[in-house]
PDB file of C-alpha atoms in Angstrom:
ATOM      1  CA  UNK A   1      -8.683 -27.214  -9.714  1.00  0.00           C
ATOM      2  CA  UNK A   2      -7.341 -27.203 -12.969  1.00  0.00           C
ATOM      3  CA  UNK A   3      -3.673 -28.096 -12.899  1.00  0.00           C
ATOM      4  CA  UNK A   4      -2.341 -24.895 -14.152  1.00  0.00           C
ATOM      5  CA  UNK A   5      -3.876 -22.922 -11.491  1.00  0.00           C
ATOM      6  CA  UNK A   6      -3.490 -25.306  -8.482  1.00  0.00           C
ATOM      7  CA  UNK A   7      -0.579 -23.256  -7.211  1.00  0.00           C
ATOM      8  CA  UNK A   8      -2.770 -20.501  -6.261  1.00  0.00           C
ATOM      9  CA  UNK A   9      -4.183 -22.760  -3.324  1.00  0.00           C
ATOM     10  CA  UNK A  10      -0.596 -23.337  -1.985  1.00  0.00           C
ATOM     11  CA  UNK A  11       0.412 -19.829  -2.445  1.00  0.00           C
ATOM     12  CA  UNK A  12      -2.956 -18.826  -0.526  1.00  0.00           C
ATOM     13  CA  UNK A  13      -2.945 -21.202   2.107  1.00  0.00           C
ATOM     14  CA  UNK A  14       0.700 -21.775   2.427  1.00  0.00           C
ATOM     15  CA  UNK A  15       1.669 -18.088   2.425  1.00  0.00           C
ATOM     16  CA  UNK A  16      -1.431 -16.056   3.278  1.00  0.00           C
ATOM     17  CA  UNK A  17      -1.124 -14.025   0.213  1.00  0.00           C
ATOM     18  CA  UNK A  18      -4.124 -12.107  -1.209  1.00  0.00           C
ATOM     19  CA  UNK A  19      -5.558 -12.998  -4.476  1.00  0.00           C
ATOM     20  CA  UNK A  20      -4.185 -10.160  -6.334  1.00  0.00           C
ATOM     21  CA  UNK A  21      -0.906 -10.996  -4.546  1.00  0.00           C
ATOM     22  CA  UNK A  22      -0.842 -14.482  -5.771  1.00  0.00           C
ATOM     23  CA  UNK A  23      -1.434 -13.789  -9.278  1.00  0.00           C
ATOM     24  CA  UNK A  24       1.596 -11.346  -9.418  1.00  0.00           C
ATOM     25  CA  UNK A  25       4.301 -13.808  -7.749  1.00  0.00           C
ATOM     26  CA  UNK A  26       7.270 -14.042 -10.024  1.00  0.00           C
ATOM     27  CA  UNK A  27      10.706 -16.138  -9.742  1.00  0.00           C
ATOM     28  CA  UNK A  28      12.574 -12.816  -8.869  1.00  0.00           C
ATOM     29  CA  UNK A  29      10.517 -12.576  -5.617  1.00  0.00           C
ATOM     30  CA  UNK A  30      12.288 -15.501  -4.256  1.00  0.00           C
ATOM     31  CA  UNK A  31      15.289 -14.327  -1.699  1.00  0.00           C
ATOM     32  CA  UNK A  32      18.364 -15.935  -2.917  1.00  0.00           C
ATOM     33  CA  UNK A  33      19.797 -16.309   0.755  1.00  0.00           C
ATOM     34  CA  UNK A  34      16.841 -17.153   3.019  1.00  0.00           C
ATOM     35  CA  UNK A  35      13.547 -19.241   2.481  1.00  0.00           C
ATOM     36  CA  UNK A  36      11.267 -16.092   2.033  1.00  0.00           C
ATOM     37  CA  UNK A  37       8.980 -14.534  -0.441  1.00  0.00           C
ATOM     38  CA  UNK A  38       9.197 -10.542  -1.031  1.00  0.00           C
ATOM     39  CA  UNK A  39       5.450  -9.666  -1.753  1.00  0.00           C
ATOM     40  CA  UNK A  40       6.050  -6.592  -3.734  1.00  0.00           C
ATOM     41  CA  UNK A  41       3.409  -6.284  -6.043  1.00  0.00           C
ATOM     42  CA  UNK A  42      -0.391  -7.236  -7.022  1.00  0.00           C
ATOM     43  CA  UNK A  43      -2.868  -7.568  -9.806  1.00  0.00           C
ATOM     44  CA  UNK A  44      -5.591  -5.113  -9.810  1.00  0.00           C
ATOM     45  CA  UNK A  45      -8.436  -4.977 -12.148  1.00  0.00           C
ATOM     46  CA  UNK A  46      -9.148  -0.990 -12.406  1.00  0.00           C
ATOM     47  CA  UNK A  47     -12.072   0.062 -14.682  1.00  0.00           C
ATOM     48  CA  UNK A  48     -12.141  -3.311 -16.599  1.00  0.00           C
ATOM     49  CA  UNK A  49      -8.282  -3.283 -17.170  1.00  0.00           C
ATOM     50  CA  UNK A  50      -5.189  -4.751 -15.265  1.00  0.00           C
ATOM     51  CA  UNK A  51      -2.505  -3.022 -13.617  1.00  0.00           C
ATOM     52  CA  UNK A  52       0.554  -4.037 -11.532  1.00  0.00           C
ATOM     53  CA  UNK A  53       0.478  -1.984  -8.051  1.00  0.00           C
ATOM     54  CA  UNK A  54       2.227  -2.073  -4.909  1.00  0.00           C
ATOM     55  CA  UNK A  55       0.505  -4.722  -2.237  1.00  0.00           C
ATOM     56  CA  UNK A  56      -2.604  -3.225  -0.244  1.00  0.00           C
ATOM     57  CA  UNK A  57      -1.574  -0.354   1.901  1.00  0.00           C
ATOM     58  CA  UNK A  58       1.696   0.590  -0.108  1.00  0.00           C
ATOM     59  CA  UNK A  59       3.764  -1.643   1.670  1.00  0.00           C
ATOM     60  CA  UNK A  60       5.891  -4.763   0.514  1.00  0.00           C
ATOM     61  CA  UNK A  61       6.688  -7.602   3.104  1.00  0.00           C
ATOM     62  CA  UNK A  62       8.306 -10.884   3.503  1.00  0.00           C
ATOM     63  CA  UNK A  63       6.440 -14.036   3.867  1.00  0.00           C
ATOM     64  CA  UNK A  64       8.490 -17.282   5.190  1.00  0.00           C
ATOM     65  CA  UNK A  65       8.489 -19.780   2.228  1.00  0.00           C
ATOM     66  CA  UNK A  66       7.780 -23.464   3.211  1.00  0.00           C
ATOM     67  CA  UNK A  67       9.572 -26.112   1.729  1.00  0.00           C
ATOM     68  CA  UNK A  68       6.183 -27.669   0.538  1.00  0.00           C
ATOM     69  CA  UNK A  69       5.299 -24.598  -1.163  1.00  0.00           C
ATOM     70  CA  UNK A  70       8.795 -23.954  -2.760  1.00  0.00           C
ATOM     71  CA  UNK A  71       8.720 -27.624  -4.076  1.00  0.00           C
ATOM     72  CA  UNK A  72       5.109 -27.105  -5.749  1.00  0.00           C
ATOM     73  CA  UNK A  73       6.515 -23.912  -7.170  1.00  0.00           C
ATOM     74  CA  UNK A  74       9.219 -25.579  -8.795  1.00  0.00           C
ATOM     75  CA  UNK A  75       7.069 -28.477 -10.094  1.00  0.00           C
ATOM     76  CA  UNK A  76       4.592 -25.819 -11.256  1.00  0.00           C
ATOM     77  CA  UNK A  77       7.084 -24.038 -13.395  1.00  0.00           C
ATOM     78  CA  UNK A  78       8.413 -27.190 -15.256  1.00  0.00           C
ATOM     79  CA  UNK A  79       4.760 -27.847 -16.215  1.00  0.00           C
ATOM     80  CA  UNK A  80       4.044 -24.129 -16.873  1.00  0.00           C
ATOM     81  CA  UNK A  81       6.944 -22.412 -17.397  1.00  0.00           C
ATOM     82  CA  UNK A  82       6.512 -18.644 -16.100  1.00  0.00           C
ATOM     83  CA  UNK A  83       5.948 -15.882 -18.860  1.00  0.00           C
ATOM     84  CA  UNK A  84       6.589 -12.343 -19.040  1.00  0.00           C
ATOM     85  CA  UNK A  85       3.832 -10.072 -18.966  1.00  0.00           C
ATOM     86  CA  UNK A  86       3.585  -6.481 -19.253  1.00  0.00           C
ATOM     87  CA  UNK A  87       0.943  -3.830 -17.660  1.00  0.00           C
ATOM     88  CA  UNK A  88       1.126  -0.291 -16.494  1.00  0.00           C
ATOM     89  CA  UNK A  89       2.624   0.247 -13.072  1.00  0.00           C
ATOM     90  CA  UNK A  90      -0.037   1.909 -10.493  1.00  0.00           C
ATOM     91  CA  UNK A  91      -2.463   3.440 -12.945  1.00  0.00           C
ATOM     92  CA  UNK A  92      -3.930   2.996 -16.282  1.00  0.00           C
ATOM     93  CA  UNK A  93      -1.570   5.419 -17.878  1.00  0.00           C
ATOM     94  CA  UNK A  94       1.489   4.428 -15.559  1.00  0.00           C
ATOM     95  CA  UNK A  95       4.874   3.178 -16.908  1.00  0.00           C
ATOM     96  CA  UNK A  96       4.569  -0.288 -18.481  1.00  0.00           C
ATOM     97  CA  UNK A  97       6.718  -3.207 -16.518  1.00  0.00           C
ATOM     98  CA  UNK A  98       7.291  -6.303 -17.560  1.00  0.00           C
ATOM     99  CA  UNK A  99       7.499  -9.461 -15.026  1.00  0.00           C
ATOM    100  CA  UNK A 100       7.745 -12.937 -15.126  1.00  0.00           C
ATOM    101  CA  UNK A 101       4.585 -14.418 -13.719  1.00  0.00           C
ATOM    102  CA  UNK A 102       4.011 -17.966 -12.288  1.00  0.00           C
ATOM    103  CA  UNK A 103       0.271 -17.725 -13.407  1.00  0.00           C
ATOM    104  CA  UNK A 104      -0.930 -16.695 -16.670  1.00  0.00           C
ATOM    105  CA  UNK A 105      -3.745 -17.791 -18.963  1.00  0.00           C
ATOM    106  CA  UNK A 106      -3.001 -20.282 -21.452  1.00  0.00           C
ATOM    107  CA  UNK A 107      -2.481 -17.339 -24.040  1.00  0.00           C
ATOM    108  CA  UNK A 108      -0.057 -15.958 -21.837  1.00  0.00           C
ATOM    109  CA  UNK A 109      -1.732 -13.046 -20.307  1.00  0.00           C
ATOM    110  CA  UNK A 110      -2.244 -12.290 -16.713  1.00  0.00           C
ATOM    111  CA  UNK A 111      -4.952 -13.335 -14.715  1.00  0.00           C
ATOM    112  CA  UNK A 112      -7.895 -11.137 -13.745  1.00  0.00           C
ATOM    113  CA  UNK A 113      -9.998 -11.901 -10.537  1.00  0.00           C
ATOM    114  CA  UNK A 114     -13.476 -11.561 -12.354  1.00  0.00           C
ATOM    115  CA  UNK A 115     -12.202 -14.298 -14.800  1.00  0.00           C
ATOM    116  CA  UNK A 116     -10.502 -16.756 -12.174  1.00  0.00           C
ATOM    117  CA  UNK A 117     -13.299 -16.119  -9.786  1.00  0.00           C
ATOM    118  CA  UNK A 118     -16.012 -17.402 -12.257  1.00  0.00           C
ATOM    119  CA  UNK A 119     -13.971 -19.570 -14.655  1.00  0.00           C
ATOM    120  CA  UNK A 120     -11.749 -21.425 -12.090  1.00  0.00           C
ATOM    121  CA  UNK A 121     -12.404 -20.751  -8.366  1.00  0.00           C
ATOM    122  CA  UNK A 122     -16.281 -21.141  -8.438  1.00  0.00           C
ATOM    123  CA  UNK A 123     -16.404 -24.481 -10.633  1.00  0.00           C
ATOM    124  CA  UNK A 124     -13.916 -25.876  -8.298  1.00  0.00           C
ATOM    125  CA  UNK A 125     -16.024 -24.749  -5.096  1.00  0.00           C
ATOM    126  CA  UNK A 126     -19.185 -26.207  -6.756  1.00  0.00           C
ATOM    127  CA  UNK A 127     -17.208 -29.893  -7.917  1.00  0.00           C
ATOM    128  CA  UNK A 128     -16.274 -30.197  -4.097  1.00  0.00           C
ATOM    129  CA  UNK A 129     -19.931 -29.772  -2.907  1.00  0.00           C
ATOM    130  CA  UNK A 130     -18.733 -26.750  -0.694  1.00  0.00           C
ATOM    131  CA  UNK A 131     -21.457 -24.013  -0.872  1.00  0.00           C
ATOM    132  CA  UNK A 132     -20.691 -21.310  -3.446  1.00  0.00           C
ATOM    133  CA  UNK A 133     -21.354 -18.457  -1.400  1.00  0.00           C
ATOM    134  CA  UNK A 134     -19.124 -15.141  -0.234  1.00  0.00           C
ATOM    135  CA  UNK A 135     -17.780 -17.119   2.670  1.00  0.00           C
ATOM    136  CA  UNK A 136     -15.908 -19.283   0.476  1.00  0.00           C
ATOM    137  CA  UNK A 137     -14.370 -16.963  -1.923  1.00  0.00           C
ATOM    138  CA  UNK A 138     -10.536 -17.159  -2.404  1.00  0.00           C
ATOM    139  CA  UNK A 139     -10.029 -15.046   0.563  1.00  0.00           C
ATOM    140  CA  UNK A 140     -10.822 -18.391   2.565  1.00  0.00           C
ATOM    141  CA  UNK A 141      -7.308 -19.553   2.031  1.00  0.00           C
ATOM    142  CA  UNK A 142      -5.969 -16.695   4.139  1.00  0.00           C
ATOM    143  CA  UNK A 143      -8.218 -17.701   6.844  1.00  0.00           C
ATOM    144  CA  UNK A 144      -6.974 -21.116   6.688  1.00  0.00           C
ATOM    145  CA  UNK A 145      -3.068 -19.878   6.714  1.00  0.00           C
ATOM    146  CA  UNK A 146      -4.048 -17.754   9.870  1.00  0.00           C
ATOM    147  CA  UNK A 147      -5.863 -20.614  11.631  1.00  0.00           C
ATOM    148  CA  UNK A 148      -2.900 -22.904  11.216  1.00  0.00           C
ATOM    149  CA  UNK A 149      -0.613 -20.480  12.413  1.00  0.00           C
ATOM    150  CA  UNK A 150      -2.499 -19.374  15.270  1.00  0.00           C
ATOM    151  CA  UNK A 151      -3.111 -23.107  16.404  1.00  0.00           C
ATOM    152  CA  UNK A 152       0.508 -23.723  16.050  1.00  0.00           C
ATOM    153  CA  UNK A 153       1.325 -20.918  18.614  1.00  0.00           C
ATOM    154  CA  UNK A 154       2.468 -18.078  16.346  1.00  0.00           C
ATOM    155  CA  UNK A 155       2.262 -14.657  17.704  1.00  0.00           C
ATOM    156  CA  UNK A 156      -0.429 -12.239  16.566  1.00  0.00           C
ATOM    157  CA  UNK A 157       2.317  -9.808  15.834  1.00  0.00           C
ATOM    158  CA  UNK A 158       4.201 -12.197  13.555  1.00  0.00           C
ATOM    159  CA  UNK A 159       0.975 -13.352  11.672  1.00  0.00           C
ATOM    160  CA  UNK A 160      -0.121  -9.345  11.189  1.00  0.00           C
ATOM    161  CA  UNK A 161       3.216  -9.189   9.440  1.00  0.00           C
ATOM    162  CA  UNK A 162       2.816 -11.993   7.120  1.00  0.00           C
ATOM    163  CA  UNK A 163      -0.610 -11.017   6.387  1.00  0.00           C
ATOM    164  CA  UNK A 164       0.301  -7.642   5.589  1.00  0.00           C
ATOM    165  CA  UNK A 165      -1.955  -5.673   8.144  1.00  0.00           C
ATOM    166  CA  UNK A 166      -0.698  -2.375   9.468  1.00  0.00           C
ATOM    167  CA  UNK A 167      -2.284  -2.996  12.926  1.00  0.00           C
ATOM    168  CA  UNK A 168      -1.579  -6.268  14.654  1.00  0.00           C
ATOM    169  CA  UNK A 169      -5.124  -5.063  16.732  1.00  0.00           C
ATOM    170  CA  UNK A 170      -6.922  -5.421  13.490  1.00  0.00           C
ATOM    171  CA  UNK A 171      -5.341  -9.135  13.408  1.00  0.00           C
ATOM    172  CA  UNK A 172      -6.530  -9.848  16.435  1.00  0.00           C
ATOM    173  CA  UNK A 173     -10.059  -8.558  16.373  1.00  0.00           C
ATOM    174  CA  UNK A 174     -10.037 -10.591  12.799  1.00  0.00           C
ATOM    175  CA  UNK A 175      -8.836 -13.722  14.237  1.00  0.00           C
ATOM    176  CA  UNK A 176      -9.670 -14.298  17.731  1.00  0.00           C
ATOM    177  CA  UNK A 177     -11.856 -16.704  17.052  1.00  0.00           C
ATOM    178  CA  UNK A 178      -9.433 -19.028  15.963  1.00  0.00           C
ATOM    179  CA  UNK A 179      -6.964 -18.596  18.837  1.00  0.00           C
ATOM    180  CA  UNK A 180      -6.770 -21.939  20.821  1.00  0.00           C
ATOM    181  CA  UNK A 181      -8.891 -21.957  23.949  1.00  0.00           C
ATOM    182  CA  UNK A 182      -6.808 -20.973  27.074  1.00  0.00           C
ATOM    183  CA  UNK A 183      -7.774 -24.426  28.652  1.00  0.00           C
ATOM    184  CA  UNK A 184      -6.094 -26.196  25.462  1.00  0.00           C
ATOM    185  CA  UNK A 185      -3.012 -24.464  25.672  1.00  0.00           C
ATOM    186  CA  UNK A 186      -2.828 -24.942  29.358  1.00  0.00           C
ATOM    187  CA  UNK A 187      -3.595 -28.769  29.303  1.00  0.00           C
ATOM    188  CA  UNK A 188      -0.517 -29.205  26.248  1.00  0.00           C
ATOM    189  CA  UNK A 189       1.758 -27.020  28.147  1.00  0.00           C
ATOM    190  CA  UNK A 190       1.439 -29.093  31.301  1.00  0.00           C
ATOM    191  CA  UNK A 191       1.479 -32.204  29.764  1.00  0.00           C
ATOM    192  CA  UNK A 192       4.612 -31.145  27.830  1.00  0.00           C
ATOM    193  CA  UNK A 193       6.424 -30.183  30.736  1.00  0.00           C
ATOM    194  CA  UNK A 194       5.402 -33.350  33.088  1.00  0.00           C
ATOM    195  CA  UNK A 195       5.559 -36.249  30.004  1.00  0.00           C
ATOM    196  CA  UNK A 196       8.420 -34.704  28.368  1.00  0.00           C
ATOM    197  CA  UNK A 197       6.002 -34.562  25.448  1.00  0.00           C
ATOM    198  CA  UNK A 198       6.716 -38.012  24.572  1.00  0.00           C
ATOM    199  CA  UNK A 199       3.661 -39.880  23.218  1.00  0.00           C
ATOM    200  CA  UNK A 200       2.554 -42.646  25.674  1.00  0.00           C
ATOM    201  CA  UNK A 201       4.489 -41.477  28.535  1.00  0.00           C
ATOM    202  CA  UNK A 202       2.566 -42.029  31.859  1.00  0.00           C
ATOM    203  CA  UNK A 203       1.214 -39.368  33.969  1.00  0.00           C
ATOM    204  CA  UNK A 204       3.339 -38.767  36.964  1.00  0.00           C
ATOM    205  CA  UNK A 205       1.566 -41.253  39.629  1.00  0.00           C
ATOM    206  CA  UNK A 206       0.679 -40.481  43.415  1.00  0.00           C
ATOM    207  CA  UNK A 207       3.563 -41.958  45.805  1.00  0.00           C
ATOM    208  CA  UNK A 208       3.439 -43.127  49.569  1.00  0.00           C
ATOM    209  CA  UNK A 209      -0.387 -42.956  49.814  1.00  0.00           C
ATOM    210  CA  UNK A 210      -0.507 -39.119  48.622  1.00  0.00           C
ATOM    211  CA  UNK A 211      -2.651 -37.946  45.754  1.00  0.00           C
ATOM    212  CA  UNK A 212      -1.127 -35.551  43.349  1.00  0.00           C
ATOM    213  CA  UNK A 213      -3.362 -32.567  43.948  1.00  0.00           C
TER     214      UNK A 213
END
């Protein structure tokens, strides 16, 4: 991935944003009081032209902003300062809005899905040897985000809110295959309780000739 666009991976895999939401992230989206990112807009391609629009479903949301992503955003801004971009709001004839964006072309224009996918994402995919197919589009970053959170024990309800899904049931149906197996959860829970979760700690031993069953 070219340095100018590497932050797209951090925002996708580190915050679970959709592609259009990634393209529309601005310094003004930082919460000054909490480590969260406000997702209030996306960039959409409508009949060959770009517009600003509310996130999918028309609902804004907050997502936790990890320190690692915040640090990379700051470094990105030092290397590629945010640039003001003016686009119509919601429709092609909507009121123009100007937003400072972290991600723009070298000419200071907003990114479009078609340009980015063909000119940036697909060449990066091919360079790694990963199959360049529909399963490895940019949406795979959201799947990565979901799998990491579920493996860490995050709830479906919280994940649904972070991803911007209206229905936690949809999130569950989409990502149920990523949930840790119940056997794995059971083993980890009991090991944590009996060993104090200390690496290398010995498991309880049988005493007085009795087994541990």
